[in-house]
Amino acid sequence: MILPADDFILLSLVNTKLRDVYSSLEDLCGEEDVPQEEISSRLSVIGYFYNADLNAFVRA
């Protein structure tokens, strides 16, 4: 998967994939071959953090 340049589009894409396809961020990153640290870092800049219980990035 190629990560979008816009962080808000990345948020939407990742949360959609987490909701519809993957049971965890780790699964998504492993299957899509993207670094978990990059996604988490970019989304934390805009105030979103991964919540494993919800399996989604949520506002802090």
Coordinates of C-alpha atoms in Angstrom, one line a residue:
M1 CA 0.0 0.0 0.0
I2 CA 1.3 3.5 -0.8
L3 CA 0.6 5.9 2.0
P4 CA -1.2 9.1 1.0
A5 CA 0.7 12.3 1.6
D6 CA -2.2 14.0 3.4
D7 CA -2.4 12.8 7.0
F8 CA -6.2 13.1 7.2
I9 CA -6.6 11.0 4.1
L10 CA -4.2 8.5 5.7
L11 CA -6.4 8.5 8.9
S12 CA -9.5 7.8 6.8
L13 CA -7.8 5.0 4.8
V14 CA -6.3 3.3 7.8
N15 CA -9.5 3.4 9.9
T16 CA -11.5 2.1 7.0
K17 CA -9.2 -0.8 6.5
L18 CA -9.1 -1.5 10.2
R19 CA -12.9 -1.5 10.3
D20 CA -13.5 -3.5 7.2
V21 CA -10.6 -5.9 6.7
Y22 CA -8.0 -6.1 9.6
S23 CA -8.4 -7.1 13.2
S24 CA -5.4 -5.1 14.4
L25 CA -2.9 -2.4 13.3
E26 CA -0.2 -5.0 13.4
D27 CA -2.1 -7.2 10.9
L28 CA -2.7 -4.3 8.6
C29 CA 0.9 -3.2 8.6
G30 CA 2.1 -6.8 8.1
E31 CA -0.2 -7.6 5.2
E32 CA 0.1 -4.2 3.5
D33 CA 3.9 -4.0 4.1
V34 CA 3.9 -0.6 5.7
P35 CA 5.8 0.5 8.8
Q36 CA 3.6 0.7 11.8
E37 CA 5.8 3.4 13.3
E38 CA 5.3 5.7 10.3
I39 CA 1.5 5.5 10.5
S40 CA 1.4 6.0 14.2
S41 CA 3.9 8.9 14.0
R42 CA 2.1 10.7 11.3
L43 CA -1.3 10.3 12.9
S44 CA 0.0 11.4 16.3
V45 CA 1.0 14.7 14.7
I46 CA -2.6 15.4 14.0
G47 CA -3.7 14.2 17.4
Y48 CA -4.8 10.6 16.7
F49 CA -3.6 7.5 18.5
Y50 CA -4.3 3.8 18.0
N51 CA -6.8 2.3 20.4
A52 CA -6.5 -1.5 20.3
D53 CA -9.8 -2.0 22.1
L54 CA -11.6 -0.1 19.3
N55 CA -9.2 -1.2 16.6
A56 CA -9.1 2.4 15.3
F57 CA -7.2 5.6 15.5
V58 CA -9.1 8.0 17.8
R59 CA -8.6 11.6 18.9
A60 CA -6.5 11.9 22.0

